[in-house]
Coordinates of C-alpha atoms and ligand atoms in Angstrom, one line a residue:
X1 CA 92.5 60.2 114.0
X2 CA 95.4 60.1 116.5
X3 CA 96.3 63.3 118.3
X4 CA 99.4 64.8 116.6
X5 CA 102.6 65.0 118.5
X6 CA 104.4 67.4 116.2
X7 CA 102.9 70.1 114.0
X8 CA 105.0 72.1 111.5
X9 CA 103.8 75.3 109.9
X10 CA 105.6 76.7 106.8
X11 CA 105.2 80.5 106.5
X12 CA 105.6 83.1 109.2
X13 CA 103.0 85.5 107.7
X14 CA 99.6 86.3 109.2
X15 CA 98.1 82.9 108.3
X16 CA 100.9 80.8 109.7
X17 CA 101.4 82.9 112.9
X18 CA 97.6 82.9 113.5
X19 CA 97.5 79.1 113.1
X20 CA 100.3 78.7 115.6
X21 CA 98.5 80.8 118.2
X22 CA 95.2 79.1 117.6
X23 CA 96.7 75.6 118.1
X24 CA 97.9 76.6 121.5
X25 CA 94.6 78.3 122.3
X26 CA 92.8 75.1 121.5
X27 CA 95.0 73.3 124.0
X28 CA 97.4 71.5 121.7
X29 CA 100.4 70.7 123.9
X30 CA 102.8 68.9 121.5
X31 CA 105.8 70.2 119.5
X32 CA 104.9 73.2 117.3
X33 CA 107.4 74.5 114.8
X34 CA 106.9 77.7 112.7
X35 CA 109.3 78.0 109.8
X36 CA 109.7 81.1 107.6
X37 CA 112.1 82.8 105.2
X38 CA 111.8 86.2 106.7
X39 CA 114.2 87.3 109.4
X40 CA 111.6 89.2 111.4
X41 CA 109.0 88.0 113.8
X42 CA 105.6 87.6 112.0
X43 CA 104.0 91.0 111.1
X44 CA 100.9 92.2 109.1
X45 CA 101.2 93.6 105.6
X46 CA 98.3 96.1 105.2
X47 CA 100.1 99.0 106.9
X48 CA 103.0 98.7 104.5
X49 CA 101.1 100.4 101.7
X50 CA 99.3 102.8 104.1
X51 CA 100.7 104.2 107.4
X52 CA 104.2 102.9 106.8
X53 CA 104.6 104.5 103.3
X54 CA 102.9 107.6 104.6
X55 CA 105.6 107.9 107.3
X56 CA 103.1 107.6 110.1
X57 CA 104.5 104.3 111.3
X58 CA 108.1 103.0 111.4
X59 CA 107.2 99.4 112.0
X60 CA 104.5 97.1 110.7
X61 CA 102.1 95.6 113.3
X62 CA 103.3 92.4 114.7
X63 CA 100.8 89.5 114.5
X64 CA 101.6 88.6 118.2
X65 CA 103.5 90.6 120.7
X66 CA 107.2 89.9 121.4
X67 CA 107.5 87.1 123.8
X68 CA 104.3 85.4 122.6
X69 CA 106.1 82.6 120.8
X70 CA 108.5 81.8 123.6
X71 CA 105.8 81.8 126.3
X72 CA 103.5 79.6 124.1
X73 CA 106.4 77.2 123.3
X74 CA 106.1 77.9 119.6
X75 CA 109.5 77.1 118.1
X76 CA 109.7 80.1 115.7
X77 CA 112.6 79.7 113.3
X78 CA 113.1 82.7 111.1
X79 CA 115.4 83.0 108.1
X80 CA 114.6 79.4 107.1
X81 CA 113.9 78.6 103.5
X82 CA 111.9 75.4 103.0
X83 CA 113.0 73.7 99.8
X84 CA 111.1 70.5 99.7
X85 CA 108.1 68.7 101.1
X86 CA 108.1 64.9 101.2
X87 CA 104.6 63.8 102.2
X88 CA 105.4 60.0 102.1
X89 CA 108.1 60.5 104.7
X90 CA 106.2 63.2 106.7
X91 CA 109.2 65.6 106.5
X92 CA 110.0 69.0 105.1
X93 CA 113.5 69.9 104.2
X94 CA 115.1 73.4 104.5
X95 CA 117.9 74.9 102.4
X96 CA 120.6 73.8 104.9
X97 CA 119.5 70.2 104.3
X98 CA 117.9 69.9 107.8
X99 CA 114.8 67.8 107.8
X100 CA 111.8 68.7 110.0
X101 CA 109.5 65.8 110.7
X102 CA 105.7 66.4 111.2
X103 CA 102.6 64.6 112.0
X104 CA 100.5 67.4 110.6
X105 CA 101.7 70.2 108.3
X106 CA 100.2 73.6 107.6
X107 CA 101.2 75.4 104.4
X108 CA 100.9 79.2 104.7
X109 CA 103.4 80.4 102.1
X110 CA 101.5 83.4 100.8
X111 CA 102.1 85.1 97.5
X112 CA 104.9 86.8 95.6
X113 CA 104.2 90.0 93.7
X114 CA 104.4 89.7 89.9
X115 CA 107.4 91.5 88.5
X116 CA 108.4 92.5 85.0
X117 CA 111.8 91.2 84.2
X118 CA 114.4 93.9 83.3
X119 CA 112.1 96.7 84.5
X120 CA 114.2 97.7 87.5
X121 CA 110.8 98.5 89.1
X122 CA 109.9 98.1 92.8
X123 CA 107.3 95.7 94.0
X124 CA 105.7 95.8 97.5
X125 CA 105.3 92.8 99.7
X126 CA 107.7 92.8 102.7
X127 CA 108.9 95.5 105.0
X128 CA 112.2 95.9 103.2
X129 CA 110.2 96.7 100.0
X130 CA 108.2 99.3 101.8
X131 CA 111.4 100.8 103.3
X132 CA 113.0 101.2 99.9
X133 CA 109.8 102.8 98.4
X134 CA 109.4 105.1 101.3
X135 CA 113.0 106.3 101.2
X136 CA 112.6 107.0 97.5
X137 CA 109.3 108.9 98.0
X138 CA 110.9 111.1 100.6
X139 CA 112.9 112.6 97.6
X140 CA 109.6 113.7 96.0
X141 CA 110.4 111.8 92.8
X142 CA 108.4 111.5 89.6
X143 CA 106.6 108.3 90.4
X144 CA 105.0 105.9 87.8
X145 CA 102.8 103.1 89.2
X146 CA 102.0 100.3 86.8
X147 CA 98.7 98.7 87.8
X148 CA 95.6 100.4 89.1
X149 CA 94.5 97.7 91.6
X150 CA 94.4 98.0 95.4
X151 CA 98.2 98.1 95.9
X152 CA 98.7 100.6 93.0
X153 CA 96.0 102.9 94.3
X154 CA 97.2 102.8 97.9
X155 CA 100.8 103.5 96.8
X156 CA 99.5 106.4 94.6
X157 CA 97.8 107.9 97.6
X158 CA 100.9 107.6 99.8
X159 CA 103.1 109.1 97.0
X160 CA 100.7 112.1 96.7
X161 CA 101.0 112.6 100.4
X162 CA 104.7 113.0 99.9
X163 CA 103.8 115.5 97.2
X164 CA 105.4 113.4 94.5
X165 CA 104.3 113.7 90.9
X166 CA 102.3 110.5 90.3
X167 CA 101.1 108.8 87.1
X168 CA 99.3 105.5 87.2
X169 CA 99.1 103.3 84.1
X170 CA 96.7 100.5 83.5
X171 CA 95.5 98.8 80.3
X172 CA 91.9 98.7 81.7
X173 CA 89.9 101.9 81.3
X174 CA 89.2 102.4 85.1
X175 CA 91.0 101.5 88.3
X176 CA 89.7 98.5 90.3
X177 CA 87.1 97.9 87.6
X178 CA 87.3 94.1 87.8
X179 CA 86.2 94.1 91.5
X180 CA 84.0 97.1 91.6
X181 CA 82.5 97.5 88.1
X182 CA 82.4 100.7 86.1
X183 CA 80.1 102.9 88.2
X184 CA 81.9 102.4 91.5
X185 CA 85.4 102.3 89.9
X186 CA 84.7 105.7 88.5
X187 CA 84.5 107.0 92.1
X188 CA 88.1 105.8 92.6
X189 CA 89.2 107.3 89.3
X190 CA 87.8 110.7 90.4
X191 CA 89.2 110.4 93.9
X192 CA 92.8 110.0 92.6
X193 CA 92.3 112.7 90.0
X194 CA 91.0 115.1 92.6
X195 CA 94.2 114.4 94.6
X196 CA 96.4 115.2 91.7
X197 CA 97.2 111.8 90.2
X198 CA 97.7 111.6 86.4
X199 CA 95.9 108.6 84.9
X200 CA 97.1 106.8 81.8
X201 CA 94.2 104.3 81.5
X202 CA 93.4 102.0 78.6
X203 CA 97.0 101.8 77.5
X204 CA 99.5 99.1 78.3
X205 CA 103.2 99.3 79.1
X206 CA 105.6 98.5 76.2
X207 CA 108.9 98.8 78.0
X208 CA 111.1 100.4 80.6
X209 CA 113.8 103.0 79.8
X210 CA 116.4 104.4 82.2
X211 CA 114.3 107.5 82.8
X212 CA 110.8 106.5 82.1
X213 CA 108.1 104.0 81.1
X214 CA 107.3 103.5 77.4
X215 CA 103.6 102.9 76.6
X216 CA 101.9 101.0 73.8
X217 CA 100.7 104.3 72.2
X218 CA 104.3 105.3 71.6
X219 CA 104.5 107.9 74.4
X220 CA 107.0 107.8 77.4
X221 CA 106.1 108.8 80.9
X222 CA 109.2 110.1 82.7
X223 CA 109.9 108.4 86.0
X224 CA 112.5 108.5 88.8
X225 CA 110.7 105.7 90.7
X226 CA 108.6 102.9 89.1
X227 CA 106.4 100.7 91.4
X228 CA 104.5 97.6 90.1
X229 CA 101.1 96.7 91.4
X230 CA 100.3 94.0 88.8
X231 CA 99.1 91.3 91.1
X232 CA 100.7 88.5 93.0
X233 CA 101.3 84.8 92.4
X234 CA 100.5 82.3 95.2
X235 CA 103.6 80.4 96.4
X236 CA 102.4 76.9 95.5
X237 CA 105.8 75.5 94.4
X238 CA 106.4 73.2 97.4
X239 CA 102.9 71.8 97.2
X240 CA 103.1 71.3 93.5
X241 CA 106.4 69.5 93.6
X242 CA 105.1 67.3 96.4
X243 CA 102.2 66.2 94.1
X244 CA 99.4 67.9 96.1
X245 CA 96.4 68.9 94.0
X246 CA 96.5 72.5 92.6
X247 CA 93.3 74.2 91.5
X248 CA 92.4 77.7 90.4
X249 CA 96.1 78.8 90.8
X250 CA 96.2 77.8 94.5
X251 CA 96.5 74.7 96.7
X252 CA 93.2 72.9 96.5
X253 CA 91.7 72.5 100.0
X254 CA 88.3 71.0 101.1
X255 CA 85.7 72.8 103.2
X256 CA 87.8 72.2 106.3
X257 CA 91.1 73.5 104.6
X258 CA 92.6 70.1 104.2
X259 CA 94.7 69.5 101.0
X260 CA 94.6 66.3 98.9
X261 CA 97.0 64.8 101.6
X262 CA 95.0 64.1 104.8
X263 CA 97.9 65.3 107.0
X264 CA 98.5 68.6 105.2
X265 CA 96.4 71.8 105.3
X266 CA 96.7 75.1 103.5
X267 CA 95.6 78.6 104.6
X268 CA 95.7 82.2 103.5
X269 CA 96.6 83.5 100.1
X270 CA 97.5 80.0 98.7
X271 CA 94.4 78.2 99.7
X272 CA 91.9 77.5 96.9
X273 CA 89.0 76.7 99.2
X274 CA 86.0 74.5 98.4
X275 CA 83.8 77.1 100.1
X276 CA 80.5 75.6 101.2
X277 CA 78.6 78.9 100.5
X278 CA 79.9 79.5 97.0
X279 CA 79.9 77.6 93.7
X280 CA 83.4 76.7 92.8
X281 CA 86.5 77.4 94.7
X282 CA 87.3 80.7 96.5
X283 CA 90.9 81.9 96.7
X284 CA 91.3 85.5 98.0
X285 CA 94.3 87.5 99.0
X286 CA 92.9 89.4 102.0
X287 CA 94.1 90.1 105.5
X288 CA 90.9 88.7 107.1
X289 CA 91.1 85.5 105.2
X290 CA 94.7 84.9 106.3
X291 CA 93.9 85.7 109.9
X292 CA 90.6 83.7 110.1
X293 CA 91.7 80.7 108.1
X294 CA 94.8 80.6 110.2
X295 CA 92.7 80.5 113.3
X296 CA 90.2 78.1 111.9
X297 CA 92.6 75.5 110.7
X298 CA 93.7 74.6 114.3
X299 CA 90.4 72.7 114.6
X300 CA 90.7 70.4 111.6
X301 CA 94.4 69.9 112.3
X302 CA 93.4 68.6 115.7
X303 CA 90.6 66.4 114.3
X304 CA 87.6 68.8 114.5
X305 CA 86.6 69.0 110.9
X306 CA 84.2 71.9 110.9
X307 CA 84.1 73.7 107.5
X308 CA 85.4 77.3 107.1
X309 CA 82.3 79.3 106.1
X310 CA 83.3 83.0 106.5
X311 CA 82.5 85.3 103.6
X312 CA 85.4 87.2 102.2
X313 CA 86.1 90.6 103.7
X314 CA 88.7 93.3 102.9
X315 CA 89.4 96.9 103.5
X316 CA 91.3 99.8 101.9
X317 CA 92.3 103.3 102.9
X318 CA 93.2 105.9 100.3
X319 CA 93.5 109.7 101.2
X320 CA 90.3 110.4 103.2
X321 CA 88.4 107.5 101.8
X322 CA 88.1 104.3 103.9
X323 CA 86.1 101.3 102.7
X324 CA 85.2 97.8 103.7
X325 CA 83.9 95.1 101.3
X326 CA 82.1 92.0 102.4
X327 CA 81.1 89.0 100.2
X328 CA 81.9 88.0 96.7
X329 CA 80.2 89.5 93.6
X330 CA 80.7 89.6 89.9
X331 CA 80.6 93.4 89.5
X332 CA 80.2 93.3 85.7
X333 CA 77.2 91.1 85.9
X334 CA 75.4 91.6 89.3
X335 CA 72.9 94.3 89.9
X336 CA 74.4 97.4 91.6
X337 CA 72.3 99.3 94.1
X338 CA 73.7 102.4 95.8
X339 CA 72.7 103.9 99.1
X340 CA 74.0 107.4 99.7
X341 CA 76.0 109.6 97.4
X342 CA 78.7 108.4 95.0
X343 CA 79.5 112.0 94.3
X344 CA 80.3 112.7 98.0
X345 CA 82.1 109.4 98.4
X346 CA 79.7 108.6 101.2
X347 CA 77.8 105.5 100.3
X348 CA 77.2 101.8 100.5
X349 CA 77.1 99.8 97.3
X350 CA 75.3 96.5 97.1
X351 CA 75.6 93.8 94.5
X352 CA 72.6 91.6 94.0
X353 CA 72.2 88.4 92.0
X354 CA 68.7 87.0 91.5
X355 CA 67.4 89.6 94.0
X356 CA 69.8 88.5 96.8
X357 CA 72.7 90.4 98.3
X358 CA 76.0 88.9 97.2
X359 CA 78.3 91.7 98.4
X360 CA 78.2 95.1 100.1
X361 CA 80.8 97.8 100.3
X362 CA 80.6 100.7 102.7
X363 CA 82.6 103.8 101.8
X364 CA 83.2 106.4 104.6
X365 CA 80.1 104.9 106.4
X366 CA 80.9 103.0 109.5
X367 CA 77.6 102.4 111.4
X368 CA 76.1 99.5 109.5
X369 CA 78.9 96.9 109.6
X370 CA 76.9 94.2 111.5
X371 CA 73.8 94.8 109.4
X372 CA 75.8 94.5 106.1
X373 CA 77.5 91.3 107.4
X374 CA 74.1 89.8 108.1
X375 CA 72.7 90.7 104.7
X376 CA 75.7 89.2 103.0
X377 CA 75.8 86.1 105.2
X378 CA 72.1 85.4 104.8
X379 CA 72.2 86.3 101.1
X380 CA 69.1 88.3 102.0
X381 CA 66.4 89.0 99.5
X382 CA 65.9 92.7 100.0
X383 CA 64.2 95.1 97.6
X384 CA 66.5 97.6 95.9
X385 CA 64.3 100.4 97.3
X386 CA 64.9 99.2 100.9
X387 CA 68.6 99.0 100.3
X388 CA 68.6 102.5 98.9
X389 CA 66.7 104.2 101.6
X390 CA 65.1 101.9 104.1
X391 CA 66.3 100.1 107.3
X392 CA 69.1 97.7 106.8
X393 CA 68.4 95.6 109.9
Ligands
FAD1 C1 101.4 96.0 100.9 C2 100.2 95.1 101.1 C3 99.0 95.7 101.6 C4 97.9 95.0 101.8 N1 96.7 95.6 102.3 C5 95.6 94.9 102.5 C6 94.4 95.5 102.9 O1 94.4 96.7 103.1 N2 93.3 94.8 103.2 C7 93.3 93.4 103.0 O2 92.3 92.8 103.2 N3 94.4 92.8 102.6 C8 95.6 93.5 102.3 N4 96.7 92.9 101.8 C9 96.7 91.4 101.6 C10 97.0 90.6 102.9 O3 97.9 91.3 103.7 C11 97.4 89.2 102.5 O4 96.4 88.6 101.9 C12 97.8 88.4 103.8 O5 98.8 89.0 104.5 C13 98.3 87.0 103.3 O6 98.8 86.3 104.4 P1 99.5 84.9 104.3 O7 100.0 84.6 105.6 O8 98.7 84.0 103.5 O9 100.8 85.2 103.3 P2 102.1 86.1 103.6 O10 101.9 87.2 104.5 O11 102.7 86.3 102.2 O12 103.1 85.1 104.4 C14 103.7 84.0 103.8 C15 105.1 83.8 104.4 O13 105.6 82.6 103.9 C16 107.0 82.7 103.7 N5 107.4 81.7 102.7 C17 106.9 81.4 101.5 N6 107.6 80.4 100.9 C18 108.4 79.9 101.9 C19 109.4 78.9 101.9 N7 109.6 78.0 100.9 N8 110.1 78.7 103.0 C20 110.0 79.5 104.1 N9 109.1 80.5 104.1 C21 108.3 80.7 103.0 C22 107.0 84.1 103.0 O14 108.3 84.6 103.1 C23 106.0 84.9 103.9 O15 106.7 85.4 105.1 C24 97.9 93.6 101.6 C25 99.0 93.0 101.1 C26 100.2 93.7 100.9 C27 101.4 93.1 100.3

């Protein structure tokens, strides 16, 4: 495979900016263009629903320091909407009609939060969204959050810190149940309840009124501010229109993050990855995945086709609870083993399948990260007794 002379990356989020940095780190010396819709230099999203909403930070963390792009000859073009991808011609086209030729292309277009048309509700993805929600929270409004996933739970915690009256609505009977299963999800239900959140669980939203949210049981929850946390949709439109293979809602990539076109790669939220360590494809919307796939893809783009093998990892902070999750489990089906105290919110949860560790989540425990990573990476066969009370290493 000939060395590329010109690489274009679409998407100035964490995955795209990490890919650009890694290409230079690996010694790529040719043209490198990073195109993105946002008008800011690339920044990280997690703080938007945490320190930024809490008022502890006024700016999100940049992916790279100011000056990085210039000093690494990365042609960062912000405020550019890419409208078409023409693989046969090896060009992408932006909304001004300008064409950008490439030898290799990296798609890193991320996701868009799902919205409910006509709701007038806020969603949270970019810094402007967070600014608007924070300004509203400072008025101590009645807040209704639709969706008890990670974003919904983190926004609830931030809103309570502003002493707002907070109700969270979800048709499922427990927050985060799909990822954590009923036993661990109950810890999060209690956490929010202890911090003054009103739950409306097991009931769906029927409609939005000027002063509130109408539920399927006929009741209305009054609201000055409504925030939606009902998931995100990967931005696969460019890839789809260009005829690339789409799978499991994302852009299908092989083990080395290459799409169905040999010169096009996809990373981050949009990549439906043929992960060598799991059956079926893995597509996750996590900070570490965007950062690490972005860094990894520099290899395959330059002809070093090593597979991406990292297990998924994510984290969350809510009130005084911090957690990290490593691996990939089916919480409704896998065996749950708990080390420590669920009641004190000081524990590590393990999910086992066929006696082997599929995932581990440490809550307010920070000493065993490496050991947990090894157990997940090795899919270690460890007895539940040892996981509960024995040595983890
Ligand atoms: C509020 C919030 C909090 C989060 N907290 C956590 C957390 O605590 N832990 C965790 O693990 N994960 C967290 N995540 C998830 C994590 O941040 C994302 O998975 C990760 O940032 C995805 O990075 P990405 O580069 O793939 O996508 P993005 O960051 O979405 O970047 C994609 C970029 O591509 C641009 N783009 C898309 N289409 C086009 C186009 N046609 N033309 C030009 N540009 C385009 C977009 O504007 C965007 O800037 C959080 C996400 C959010 C929104």
